[in-house]
Structures are given as C-alpha cells and as structure tokens.
mmCIF file of C-alpha atoms and ligand atoms in Angstrom:
data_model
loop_
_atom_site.group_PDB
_atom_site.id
_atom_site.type_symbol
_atom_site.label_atom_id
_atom_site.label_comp_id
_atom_site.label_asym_id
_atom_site.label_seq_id
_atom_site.Cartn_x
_atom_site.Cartn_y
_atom_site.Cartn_z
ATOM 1 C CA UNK A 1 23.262 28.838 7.371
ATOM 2 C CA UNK A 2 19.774 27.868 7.134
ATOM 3 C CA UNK A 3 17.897 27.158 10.453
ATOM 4 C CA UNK A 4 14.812 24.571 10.492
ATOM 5 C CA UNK A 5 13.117 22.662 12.903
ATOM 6 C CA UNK A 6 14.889 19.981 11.374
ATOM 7 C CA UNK A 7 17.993 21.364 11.728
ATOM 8 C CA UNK A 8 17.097 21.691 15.618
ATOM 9 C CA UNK A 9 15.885 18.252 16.301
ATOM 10 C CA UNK A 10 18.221 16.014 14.445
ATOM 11 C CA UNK A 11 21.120 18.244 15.949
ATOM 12 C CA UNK A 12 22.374 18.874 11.859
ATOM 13 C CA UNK A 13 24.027 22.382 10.339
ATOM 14 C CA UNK A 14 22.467 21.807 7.069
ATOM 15 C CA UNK A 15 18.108 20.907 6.721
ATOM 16 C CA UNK A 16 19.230 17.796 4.185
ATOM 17 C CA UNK A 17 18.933 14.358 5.021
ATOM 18 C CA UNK A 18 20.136 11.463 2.642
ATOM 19 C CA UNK A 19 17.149 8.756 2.363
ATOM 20 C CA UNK A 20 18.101 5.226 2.700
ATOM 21 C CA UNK A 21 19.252 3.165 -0.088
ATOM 22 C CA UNK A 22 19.675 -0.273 -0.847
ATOM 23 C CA UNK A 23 23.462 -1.284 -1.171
ATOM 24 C CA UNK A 24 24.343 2.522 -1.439
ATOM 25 C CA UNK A 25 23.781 3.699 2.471
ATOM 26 C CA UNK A 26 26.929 2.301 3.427
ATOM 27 C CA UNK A 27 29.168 3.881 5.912
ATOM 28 C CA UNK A 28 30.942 5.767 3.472
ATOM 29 C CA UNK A 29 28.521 7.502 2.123
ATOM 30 C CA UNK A 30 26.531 8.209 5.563
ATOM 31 C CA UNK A 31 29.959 9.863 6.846
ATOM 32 C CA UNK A 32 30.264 11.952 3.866
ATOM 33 C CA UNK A 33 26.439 13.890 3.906
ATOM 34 C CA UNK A 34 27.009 14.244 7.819
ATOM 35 C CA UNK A 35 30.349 15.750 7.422
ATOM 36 C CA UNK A 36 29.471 17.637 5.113
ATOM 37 C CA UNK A 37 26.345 18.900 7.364
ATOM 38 C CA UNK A 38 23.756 16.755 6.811
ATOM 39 C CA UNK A 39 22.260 13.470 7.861
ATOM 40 C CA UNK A 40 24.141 10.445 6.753
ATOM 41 C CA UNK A 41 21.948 7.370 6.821
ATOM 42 C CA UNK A 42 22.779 4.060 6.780
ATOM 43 C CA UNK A 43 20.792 1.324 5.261
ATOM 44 C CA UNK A 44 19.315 -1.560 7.580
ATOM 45 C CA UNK A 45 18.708 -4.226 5.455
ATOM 46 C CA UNK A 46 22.035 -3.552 3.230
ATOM 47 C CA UNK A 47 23.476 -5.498 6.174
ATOM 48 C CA UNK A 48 23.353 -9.107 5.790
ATOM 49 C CA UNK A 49 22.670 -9.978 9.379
ATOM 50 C CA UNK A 50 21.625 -7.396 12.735
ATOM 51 C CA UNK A 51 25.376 -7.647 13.299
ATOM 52 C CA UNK A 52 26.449 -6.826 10.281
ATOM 53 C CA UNK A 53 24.398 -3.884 10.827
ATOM 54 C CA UNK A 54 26.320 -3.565 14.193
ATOM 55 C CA UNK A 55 29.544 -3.627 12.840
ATOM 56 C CA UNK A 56 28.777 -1.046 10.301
ATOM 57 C CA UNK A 57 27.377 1.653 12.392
ATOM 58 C CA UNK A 58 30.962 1.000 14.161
ATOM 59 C CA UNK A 59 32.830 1.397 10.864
ATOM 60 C CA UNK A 60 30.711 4.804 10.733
ATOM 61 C CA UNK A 61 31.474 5.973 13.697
ATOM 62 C CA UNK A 62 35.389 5.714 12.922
ATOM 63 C CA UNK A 63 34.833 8.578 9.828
ATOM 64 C CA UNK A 64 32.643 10.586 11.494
ATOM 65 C CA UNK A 65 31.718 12.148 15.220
ATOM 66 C CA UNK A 66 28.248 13.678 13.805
ATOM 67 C CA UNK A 67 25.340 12.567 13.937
ATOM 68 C CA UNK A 68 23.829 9.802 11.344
ATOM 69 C CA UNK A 69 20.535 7.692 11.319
ATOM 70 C CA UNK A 70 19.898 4.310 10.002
ATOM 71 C CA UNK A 71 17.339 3.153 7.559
ATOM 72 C CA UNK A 72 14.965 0.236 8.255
ATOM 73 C CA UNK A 73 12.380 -0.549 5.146
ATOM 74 C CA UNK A 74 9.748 -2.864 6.827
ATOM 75 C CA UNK A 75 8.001 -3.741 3.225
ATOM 76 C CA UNK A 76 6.789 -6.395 1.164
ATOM 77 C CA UNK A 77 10.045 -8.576 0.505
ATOM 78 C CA UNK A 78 10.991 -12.117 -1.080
ATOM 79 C CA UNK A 79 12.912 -12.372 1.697
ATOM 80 C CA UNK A 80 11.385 -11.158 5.126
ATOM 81 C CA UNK A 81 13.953 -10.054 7.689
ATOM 82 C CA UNK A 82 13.910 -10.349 11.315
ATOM 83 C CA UNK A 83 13.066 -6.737 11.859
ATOM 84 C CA UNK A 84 13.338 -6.289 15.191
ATOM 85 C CA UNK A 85 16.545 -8.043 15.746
ATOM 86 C CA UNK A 86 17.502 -5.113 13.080
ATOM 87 C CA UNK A 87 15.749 -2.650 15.706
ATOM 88 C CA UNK A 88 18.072 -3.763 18.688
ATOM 89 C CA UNK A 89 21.041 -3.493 16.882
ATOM 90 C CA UNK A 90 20.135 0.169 16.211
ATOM 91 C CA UNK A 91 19.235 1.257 19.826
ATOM 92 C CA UNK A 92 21.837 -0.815 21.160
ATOM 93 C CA UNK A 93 24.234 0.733 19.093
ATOM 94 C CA UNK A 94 23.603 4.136 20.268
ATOM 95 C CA UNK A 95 21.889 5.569 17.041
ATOM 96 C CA UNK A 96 19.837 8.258 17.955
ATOM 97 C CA UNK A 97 17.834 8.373 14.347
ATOM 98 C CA UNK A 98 15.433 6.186 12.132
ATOM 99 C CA UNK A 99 13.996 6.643 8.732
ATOM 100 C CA UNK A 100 11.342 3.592 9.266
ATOM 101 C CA UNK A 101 8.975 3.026 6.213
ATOM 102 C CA UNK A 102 6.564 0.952 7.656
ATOM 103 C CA UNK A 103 2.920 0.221 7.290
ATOM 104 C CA UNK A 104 2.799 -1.072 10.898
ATOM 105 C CA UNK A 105 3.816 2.065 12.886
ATOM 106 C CA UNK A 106 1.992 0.680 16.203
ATOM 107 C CA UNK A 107 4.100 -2.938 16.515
ATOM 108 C CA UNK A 108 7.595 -1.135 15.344
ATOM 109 C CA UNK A 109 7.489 2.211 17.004
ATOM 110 C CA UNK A 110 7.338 1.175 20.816
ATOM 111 C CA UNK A 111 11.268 -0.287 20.779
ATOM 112 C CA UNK A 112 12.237 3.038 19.374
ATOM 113 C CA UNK A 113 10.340 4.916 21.547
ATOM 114 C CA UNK A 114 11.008 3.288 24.920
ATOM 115 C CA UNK A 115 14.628 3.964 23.630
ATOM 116 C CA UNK A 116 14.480 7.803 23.126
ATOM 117 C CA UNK A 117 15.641 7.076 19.193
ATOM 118 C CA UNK A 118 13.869 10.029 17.114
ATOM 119 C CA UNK A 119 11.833 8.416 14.504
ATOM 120 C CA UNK A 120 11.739 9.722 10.917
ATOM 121 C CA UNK A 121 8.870 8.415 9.271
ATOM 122 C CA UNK A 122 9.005 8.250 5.563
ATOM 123 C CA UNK A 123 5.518 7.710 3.655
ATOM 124 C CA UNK A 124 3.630 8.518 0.120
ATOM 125 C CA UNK A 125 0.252 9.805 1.592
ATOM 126 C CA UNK A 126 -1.285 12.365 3.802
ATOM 127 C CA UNK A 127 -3.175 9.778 5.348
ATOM 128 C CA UNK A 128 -0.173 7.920 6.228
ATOM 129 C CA UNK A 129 1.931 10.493 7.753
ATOM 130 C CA UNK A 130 -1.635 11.516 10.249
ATOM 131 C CA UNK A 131 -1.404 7.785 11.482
ATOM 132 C CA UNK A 132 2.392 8.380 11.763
ATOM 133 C CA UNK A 133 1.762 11.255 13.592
ATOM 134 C CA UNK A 134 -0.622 9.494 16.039
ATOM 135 C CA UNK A 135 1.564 7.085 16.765
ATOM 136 C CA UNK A 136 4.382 9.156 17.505
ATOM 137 C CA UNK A 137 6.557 9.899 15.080
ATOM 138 C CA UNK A 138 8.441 12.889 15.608
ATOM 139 C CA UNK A 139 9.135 13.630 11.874
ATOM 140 C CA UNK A 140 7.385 12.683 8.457
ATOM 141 C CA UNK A 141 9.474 12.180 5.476
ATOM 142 C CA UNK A 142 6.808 12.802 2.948
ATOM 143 C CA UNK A 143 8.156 11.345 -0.757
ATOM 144 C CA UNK A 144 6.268 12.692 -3.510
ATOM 145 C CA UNK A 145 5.547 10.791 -6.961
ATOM 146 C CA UNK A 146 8.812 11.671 -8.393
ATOM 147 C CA UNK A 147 10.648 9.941 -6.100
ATOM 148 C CA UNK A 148 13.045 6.886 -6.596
ATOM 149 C CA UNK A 149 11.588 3.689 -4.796
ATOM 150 C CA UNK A 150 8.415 2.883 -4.028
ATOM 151 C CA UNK A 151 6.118 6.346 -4.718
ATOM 152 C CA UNK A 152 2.974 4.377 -3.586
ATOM 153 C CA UNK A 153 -0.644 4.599 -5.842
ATOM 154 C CA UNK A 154 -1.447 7.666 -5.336
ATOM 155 C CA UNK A 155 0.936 9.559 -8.215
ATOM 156 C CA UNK A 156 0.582 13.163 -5.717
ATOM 157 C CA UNK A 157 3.986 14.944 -6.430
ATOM 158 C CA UNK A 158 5.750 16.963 -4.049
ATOM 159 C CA UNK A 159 3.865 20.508 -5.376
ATOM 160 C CA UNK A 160 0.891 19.122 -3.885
ATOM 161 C CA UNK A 161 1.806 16.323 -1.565
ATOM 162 C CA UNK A 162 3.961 18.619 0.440
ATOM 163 C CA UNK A 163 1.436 21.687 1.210
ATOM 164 C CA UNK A 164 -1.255 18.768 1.645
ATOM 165 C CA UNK A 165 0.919 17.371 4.124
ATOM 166 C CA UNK A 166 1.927 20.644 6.017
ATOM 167 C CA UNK A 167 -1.911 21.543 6.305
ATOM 168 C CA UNK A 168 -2.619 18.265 8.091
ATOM 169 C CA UNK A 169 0.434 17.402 10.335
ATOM 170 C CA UNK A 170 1.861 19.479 13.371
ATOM 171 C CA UNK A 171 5.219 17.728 13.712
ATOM 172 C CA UNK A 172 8.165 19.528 11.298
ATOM 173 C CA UNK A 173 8.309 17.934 7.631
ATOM 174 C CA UNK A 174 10.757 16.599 5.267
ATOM 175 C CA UNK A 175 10.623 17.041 2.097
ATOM 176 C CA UNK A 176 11.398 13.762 -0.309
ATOM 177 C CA UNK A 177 11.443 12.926 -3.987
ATOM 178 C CA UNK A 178 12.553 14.905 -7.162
ATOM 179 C CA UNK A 179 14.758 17.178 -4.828
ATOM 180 C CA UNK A 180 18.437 17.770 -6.048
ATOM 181 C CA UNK A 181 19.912 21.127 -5.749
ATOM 182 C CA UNK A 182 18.553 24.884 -3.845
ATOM 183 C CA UNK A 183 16.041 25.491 -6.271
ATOM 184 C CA UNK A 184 14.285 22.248 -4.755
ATOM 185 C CA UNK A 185 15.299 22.856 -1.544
ATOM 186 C CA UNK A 186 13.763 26.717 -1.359
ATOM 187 C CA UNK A 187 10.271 25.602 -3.039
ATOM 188 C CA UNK A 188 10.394 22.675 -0.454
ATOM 189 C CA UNK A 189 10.247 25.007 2.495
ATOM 190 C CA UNK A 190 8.267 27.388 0.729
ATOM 191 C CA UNK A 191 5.704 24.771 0.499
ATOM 192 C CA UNK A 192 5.582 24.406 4.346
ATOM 193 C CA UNK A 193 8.613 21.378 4.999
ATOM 194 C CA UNK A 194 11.526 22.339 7.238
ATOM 195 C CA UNK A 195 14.161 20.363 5.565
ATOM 196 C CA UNK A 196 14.286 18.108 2.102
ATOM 197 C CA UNK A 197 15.444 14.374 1.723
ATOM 198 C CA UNK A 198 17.232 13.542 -1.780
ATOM 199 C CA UNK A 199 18.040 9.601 -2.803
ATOM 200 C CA UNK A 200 18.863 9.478 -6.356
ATOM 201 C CA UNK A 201 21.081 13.117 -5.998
ATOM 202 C CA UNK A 202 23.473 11.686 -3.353
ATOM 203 C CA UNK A 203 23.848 8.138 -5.633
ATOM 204 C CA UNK A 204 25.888 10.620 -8.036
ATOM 205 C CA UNK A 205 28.421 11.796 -5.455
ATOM 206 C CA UNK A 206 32.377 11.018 -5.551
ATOM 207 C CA UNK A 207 31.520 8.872 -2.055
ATOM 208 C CA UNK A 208 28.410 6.980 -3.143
ATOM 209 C CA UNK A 209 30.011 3.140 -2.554
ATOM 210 C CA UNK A 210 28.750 2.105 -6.476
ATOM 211 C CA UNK A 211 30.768 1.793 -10.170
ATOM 212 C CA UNK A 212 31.037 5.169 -11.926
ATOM 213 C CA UNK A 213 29.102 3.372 -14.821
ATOM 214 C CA UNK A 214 25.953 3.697 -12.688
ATOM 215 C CA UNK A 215 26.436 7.463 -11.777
ATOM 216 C CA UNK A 216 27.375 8.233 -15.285
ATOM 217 C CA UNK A 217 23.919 6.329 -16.250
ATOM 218 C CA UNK A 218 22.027 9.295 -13.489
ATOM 219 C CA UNK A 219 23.939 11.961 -15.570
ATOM 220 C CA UNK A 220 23.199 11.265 -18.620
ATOM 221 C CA UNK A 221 19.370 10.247 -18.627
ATOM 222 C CA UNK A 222 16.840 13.149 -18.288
ATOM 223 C CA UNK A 223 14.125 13.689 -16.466
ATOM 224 C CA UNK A 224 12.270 11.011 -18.420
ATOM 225 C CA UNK A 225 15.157 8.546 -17.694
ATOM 226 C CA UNK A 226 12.761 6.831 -15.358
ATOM 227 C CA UNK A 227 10.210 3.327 -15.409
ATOM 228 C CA UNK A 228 6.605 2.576 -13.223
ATOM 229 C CA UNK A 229 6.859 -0.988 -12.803
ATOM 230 C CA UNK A 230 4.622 -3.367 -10.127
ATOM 231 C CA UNK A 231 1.950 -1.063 -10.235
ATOM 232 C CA UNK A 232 -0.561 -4.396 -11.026
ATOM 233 C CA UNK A 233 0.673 -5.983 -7.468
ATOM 234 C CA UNK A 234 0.006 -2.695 -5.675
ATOM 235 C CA UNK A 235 3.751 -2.020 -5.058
ATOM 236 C CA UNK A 236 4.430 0.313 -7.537
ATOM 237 C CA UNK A 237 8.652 1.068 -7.952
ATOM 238 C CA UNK A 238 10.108 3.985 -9.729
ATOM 239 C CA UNK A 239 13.480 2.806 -11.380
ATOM 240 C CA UNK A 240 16.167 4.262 -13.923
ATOM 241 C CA UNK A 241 15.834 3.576 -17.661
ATOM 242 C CA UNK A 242 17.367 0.721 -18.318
ATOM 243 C CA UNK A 243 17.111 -2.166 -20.408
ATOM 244 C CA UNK A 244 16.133 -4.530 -17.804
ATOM 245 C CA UNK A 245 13.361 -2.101 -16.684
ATOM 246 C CA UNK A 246 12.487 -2.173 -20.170
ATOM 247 C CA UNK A 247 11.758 -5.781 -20.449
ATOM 248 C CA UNK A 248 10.052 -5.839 -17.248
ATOM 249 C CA UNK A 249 7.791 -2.870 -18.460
ATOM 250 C CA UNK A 250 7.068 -5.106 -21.290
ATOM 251 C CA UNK A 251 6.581 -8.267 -19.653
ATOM 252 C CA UNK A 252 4.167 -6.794 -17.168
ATOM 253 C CA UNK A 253 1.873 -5.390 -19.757
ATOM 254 C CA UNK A 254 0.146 -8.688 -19.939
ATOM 255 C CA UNK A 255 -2.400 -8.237 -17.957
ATOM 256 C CA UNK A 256 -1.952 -12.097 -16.618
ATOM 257 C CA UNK A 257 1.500 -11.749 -15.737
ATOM 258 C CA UNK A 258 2.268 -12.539 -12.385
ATOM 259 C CA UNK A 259 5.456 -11.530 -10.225
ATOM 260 C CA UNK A 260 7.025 -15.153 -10.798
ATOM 261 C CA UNK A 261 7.567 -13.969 -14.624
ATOM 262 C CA UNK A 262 9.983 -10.840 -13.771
ATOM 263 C CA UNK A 263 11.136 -12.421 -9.853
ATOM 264 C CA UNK A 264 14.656 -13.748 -11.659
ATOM 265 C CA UNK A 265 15.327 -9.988 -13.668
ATOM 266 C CA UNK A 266 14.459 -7.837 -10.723
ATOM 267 C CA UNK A 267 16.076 -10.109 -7.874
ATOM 268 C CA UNK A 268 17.668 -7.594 -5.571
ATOM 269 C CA UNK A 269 21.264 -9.744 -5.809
ATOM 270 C CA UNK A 270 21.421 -8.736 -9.534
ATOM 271 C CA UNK A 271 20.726 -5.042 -8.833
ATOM 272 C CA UNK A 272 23.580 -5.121 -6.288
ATOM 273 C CA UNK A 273 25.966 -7.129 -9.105
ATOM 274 C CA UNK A 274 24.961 -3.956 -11.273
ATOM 275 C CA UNK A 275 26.162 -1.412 -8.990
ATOM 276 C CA UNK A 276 29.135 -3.146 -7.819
ATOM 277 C CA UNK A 277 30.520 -3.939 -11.247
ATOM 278 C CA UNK A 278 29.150 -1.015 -13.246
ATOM 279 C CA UNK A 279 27.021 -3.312 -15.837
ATOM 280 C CA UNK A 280 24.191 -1.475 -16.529
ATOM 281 C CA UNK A 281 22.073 -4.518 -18.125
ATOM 282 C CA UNK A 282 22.286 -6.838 -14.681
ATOM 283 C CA UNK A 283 19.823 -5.409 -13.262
ATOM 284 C CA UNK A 284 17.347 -2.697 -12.173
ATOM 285 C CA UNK A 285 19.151 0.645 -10.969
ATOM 286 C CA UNK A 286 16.544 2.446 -8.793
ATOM 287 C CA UNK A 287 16.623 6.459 -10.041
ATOM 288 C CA UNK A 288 14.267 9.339 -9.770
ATOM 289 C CA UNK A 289 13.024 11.965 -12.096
ATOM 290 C CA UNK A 290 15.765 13.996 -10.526
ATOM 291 C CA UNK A 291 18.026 12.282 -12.844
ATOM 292 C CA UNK A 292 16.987 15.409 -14.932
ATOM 293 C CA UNK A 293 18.718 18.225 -12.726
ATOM 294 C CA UNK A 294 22.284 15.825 -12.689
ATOM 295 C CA UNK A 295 24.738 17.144 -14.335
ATOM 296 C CA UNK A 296 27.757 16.524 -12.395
ATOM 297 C CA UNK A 297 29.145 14.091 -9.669
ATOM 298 C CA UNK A 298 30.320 16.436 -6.752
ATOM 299 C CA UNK A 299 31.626 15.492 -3.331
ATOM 300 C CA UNK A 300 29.031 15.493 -0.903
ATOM 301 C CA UNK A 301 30.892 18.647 0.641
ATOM 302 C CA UNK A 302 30.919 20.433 -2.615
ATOM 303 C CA UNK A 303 26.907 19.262 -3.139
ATOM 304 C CA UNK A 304 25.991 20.054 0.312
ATOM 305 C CA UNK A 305 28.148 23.436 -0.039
ATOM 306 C CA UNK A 306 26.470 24.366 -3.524
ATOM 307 C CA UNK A 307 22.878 24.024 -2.164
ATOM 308 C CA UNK A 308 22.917 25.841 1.221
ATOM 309 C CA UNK A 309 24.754 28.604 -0.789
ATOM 310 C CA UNK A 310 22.468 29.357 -3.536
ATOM 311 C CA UNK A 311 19.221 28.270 -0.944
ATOM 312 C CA UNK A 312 20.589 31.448 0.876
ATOM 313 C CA UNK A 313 20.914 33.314 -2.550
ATOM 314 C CA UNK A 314 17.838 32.407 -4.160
ATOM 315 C CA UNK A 315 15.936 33.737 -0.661
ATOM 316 C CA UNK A 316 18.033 36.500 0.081
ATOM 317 C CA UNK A 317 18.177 37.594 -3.690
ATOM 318 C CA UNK A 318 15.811 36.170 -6.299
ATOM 319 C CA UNK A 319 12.809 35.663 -3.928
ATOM 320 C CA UNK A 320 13.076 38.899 -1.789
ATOM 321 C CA UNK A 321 13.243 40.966 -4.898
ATOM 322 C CA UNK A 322 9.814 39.984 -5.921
ATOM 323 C CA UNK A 323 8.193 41.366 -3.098
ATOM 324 C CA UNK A 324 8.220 45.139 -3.129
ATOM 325 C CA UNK A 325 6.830 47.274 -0.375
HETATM 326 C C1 FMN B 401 19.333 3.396 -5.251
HETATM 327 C C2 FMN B 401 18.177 3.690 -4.350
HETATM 328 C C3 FMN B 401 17.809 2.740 -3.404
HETATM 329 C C4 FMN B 401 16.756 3.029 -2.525
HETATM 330 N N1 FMN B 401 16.458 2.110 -1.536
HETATM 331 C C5 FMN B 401 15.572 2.456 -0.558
HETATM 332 C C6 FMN B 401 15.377 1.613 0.564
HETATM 333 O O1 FMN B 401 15.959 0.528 0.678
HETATM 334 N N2 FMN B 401 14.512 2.029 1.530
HETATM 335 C C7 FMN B 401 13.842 3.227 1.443
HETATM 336 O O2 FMN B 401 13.102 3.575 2.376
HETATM 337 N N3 FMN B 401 13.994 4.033 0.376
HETATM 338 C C8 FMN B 401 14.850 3.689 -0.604
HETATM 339 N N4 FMN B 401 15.063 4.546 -1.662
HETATM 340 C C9 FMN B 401 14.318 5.832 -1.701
HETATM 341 C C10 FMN B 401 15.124 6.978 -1.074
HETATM 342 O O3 FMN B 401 15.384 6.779 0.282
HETATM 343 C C11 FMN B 401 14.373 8.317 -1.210
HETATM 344 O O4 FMN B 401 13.149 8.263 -0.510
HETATM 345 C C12 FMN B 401 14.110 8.668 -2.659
HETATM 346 O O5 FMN B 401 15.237 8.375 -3.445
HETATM 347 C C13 FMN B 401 13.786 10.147 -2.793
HETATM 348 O O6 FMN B 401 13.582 10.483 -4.119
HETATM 349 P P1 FMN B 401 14.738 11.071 -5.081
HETATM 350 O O7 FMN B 401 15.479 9.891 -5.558
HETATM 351 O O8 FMN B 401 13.980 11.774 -6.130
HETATM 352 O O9 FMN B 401 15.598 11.973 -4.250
HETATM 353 C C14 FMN B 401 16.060 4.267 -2.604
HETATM 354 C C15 FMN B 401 16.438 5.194 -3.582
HETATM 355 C C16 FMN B 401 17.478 4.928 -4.443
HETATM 356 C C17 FMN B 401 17.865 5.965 -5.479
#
C-alpha cells in the first residue's frame, strides 16, 4: 500500500495515473488501470463528437464503479474542436477528474471549477505548472523530456524537471514521462512527486484497445526506439521509431520545409489505421524512451500489482539498507 497525497485526493489505492492517449484511452483501458487501483483516463478528443464522449464515459461506467478521469488536449490541431462542448459533456457526466493540457488555463478552468471537477494539469515547464497553480489547479502532471507526446522545448527530464518542480509548487505532483515500473516510481517520489503518470507503459498492456503488432513494436525497440520531430514549428512530438517517423525526420531536415510537406504522413487518421490494424508503416505510433524498460505485455492488474510490490520492496529493502544509524 503506498499512501500519497495523490492517493488521497483522487480517492485511488495505488499513486499511478494513466495519461491520456489518442485512440488508446478508451473505456477499456480506463476500467482496467482503475480496477486495478489506479486512475483510468479516458481520452476527450478520441471521441468523435461531445456525445460520443458522453456515451463513452457511460460504457465506462458499466466495467467499473471506481473512479476515472477524462483527458482533454486543448493544443495546436488541424482540426480545432469545440472544447467546451467537450467540457460539458465531462461535468455533466459526473466525472469528477481532468488531465487538461492547455496553454489557456484562465478561459478553460472556470467550467471545471464552478463544477467541483479536480483538475489535473499536465505541462513540460516549471513555469507552466506556477501559472497552473495560480489559476487553480489542484494537481500538476509535470512530463519530463522523455516523455511520449509533446515534451515541449525545453528538453528538462524528469531528474531535474521533477525536483525543479517540487521546489516551486505547493499543490501535490505527478510525476510523467520515462516512468514504467517501481524503480521509476520510488525515484519519482524520492524526487519530491506524490504519485507518477506512465503513457507509453500502459499502451503495452493485454487491455490497451490497439493490434498486438504495435505493442510488440514498444517491446522490442530500446530506449533509443524513439524520434524528435516538429521541433522547427515549436511543437516538438516524441514518437516511436518507425519508418514513417523516419521519413518525416528526413523531410524536415530541410530547413525550408514547411508542415504542408509531412501534413498527409503524420495525419492523425493514419496513426489510428496503424493501431487498429497493426501496420506499423501507416503511420506515426507515439512511444517514449520508456520503450527501453518493456519487456513484457502484462494485464494492467499484474502491472499495477508488480509496481506497488517492488515500490514497497525497493523502500522497505534496498533503500532503507543504505542508511545506517
Ligand atoms: C499513444 C500515445 C498517445 C498520446 N496522446 C496524448 C494526448 O492525446 N493527450 C495528452 O495530453 N497526452 C498524450 N500522450 C502523452 C501521455 O499522456 C503521457 O503524458 C506520456 O506518455 C508520458 O510519457 P511516457 O510515455 O514516457 O509514460 C500520449 C502518449 C502516447 C504513448
């Protein structure tokens, strides 16, 4: 049993929060980390249409009775969403948690606020998480350079990014990027977070919704296994080795190549394809460095099980022998 802050506020058994993933936080996954003692999450804008999102927090709530959050991604997109028609589907639904990555925490916040919802807010830079903070966020989600997704321009990983974090912020902190098993989790709280958040780790689970092709891919690459792309447009995305995110590497090291040249390879409806049908080349597969500490594809029971275990070892045992009286 390991007892956070975390743990306390988002009503969980375990500190361990899945992050929210494009066409993988589906309800099936969600379920499976909160039954197994975390926090599910489902993602927003995986959902076609606010009601799509409605009907899926439903579906949810018939495989599990804990608690889950939902994911809403308010970034730069070639397709803008109505956000907060997302945002009343999730209060109206009864969801009691966000993870909102947002660089507009004053216009979004107040809905979820006025509505009680606890709001996770996920972010690359101490800087961030302080106006977070200020604006009321009740948790930072603080995803260092090793993360899957969008690790922002900073390139701080989690050994720094983390204590920075903890030095500046009063409100409890997760932990996020290049965390999959104890060993991450321990030097996460050691470093001052009260829980961790893993993305690429939960992708290679028996539940994760996507072709066993793509988990296989998370296995096998290392911790190299990963690609910088966008960094020119200021939008920088960490994604699995592939060879799409090989010819995008490539394309983009013209310096006068602009988005329209790789818009058709990294189109978010080809990634999906990829995932769904387990053909690697369709498109890009977002992955973290992580991908180096996968070795298996567990249930998220057995995952969840395996980490809180040897967490409680590794303190208990490994760490407390080191400090003699
Ligand atoms: C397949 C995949 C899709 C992702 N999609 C999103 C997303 O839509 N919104 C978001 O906030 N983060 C997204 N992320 C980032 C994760 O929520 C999480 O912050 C990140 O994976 C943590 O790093 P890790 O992969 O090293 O655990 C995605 C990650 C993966 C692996």
């Amino acid at each position: 049993m390991l007892k956070t802050r975390v743990t306390e506020m988002l009503r969980i058994d375990r500190p361990i929060v899945c992050g929210g993933m494009q066409w993988v936080g589906r309800a099936e996954l969600a379920a499976a980390v909160s039954n197994a003692g975390g926090l599910g999450m489902i993602t927003g804008l995986t959902q076609p249409s606010p009601d799509d999102l409605r009907a899926e927090i439903a579906r949810c709530r018939t495989l599990t009775g804990r608690p889950f959050g939902v994911n809403l991604t308010i970034l730069p997109s070639i397709v803008p969403k109505p956000y907060e028609e997302y945002q009343k589907a999730i209060i109206d639904s009864g969801v009691r948690v966000v993870e909102i990555v947002t660089h507009e925490p004053a216009r979004y916040y107040p809905l979820f606020k006025d509505a009680g919802v606890t709001i996770i807010h996920k972010c690359t830079s101490v800087r961030h998480a302080l106006t977070a903070e200020r604006n009321g966020a009740d948790i930072i989600s603080i995803d260092g350079f090793e993360c899957a997704g969008h690790p922002g321009e900073d390139d701080i990983p989690g050994l720094v990014l983390i204590p920075a974090t903890a030095e500046k912020v009063r409100i409890p902190i997760i932990a996020s990027g290049g965390i999959g098993d104890a060993r991450g989790l321990v030097a996460a709280l050691a470093l001052g977070a009260d829980g961790v958040n893993m993305g690429t780790r939960f992708c290679a689970t028996r539940e994760a919704p996507i072709h066993d092709n793509i988990k296989q891919v998370l296995v096998n690459n290392d911790e190299r296994g990963t690609r910088l792309i966008y960094r020119q447009f200021r939008n920088t995305a960490r994604v699995a080795a592939t060879s799409v995110a090989d010819r995008v590497v490539e394309i983009l090291k013209n310096p006068d190549a602009l988005f329209e040249d790789i818009a058709d390879l990294v189109k978010g409806i080809r990634g999906k394809e990829g995932l769904e049908t387990g053909n690697v080349d369709a498109g890009l597969i977002w992955g973290g460095q992580v991908q180096g500490l996968i070795h298996d594809i567990p249930t998220c029971q057995e995952l969840l099980d395996r980490m809180t275990q040897e967490a409680t070892a590794l303190i208990t045992g490994r760490l407390a022998s080191f400090a003699t009286p």
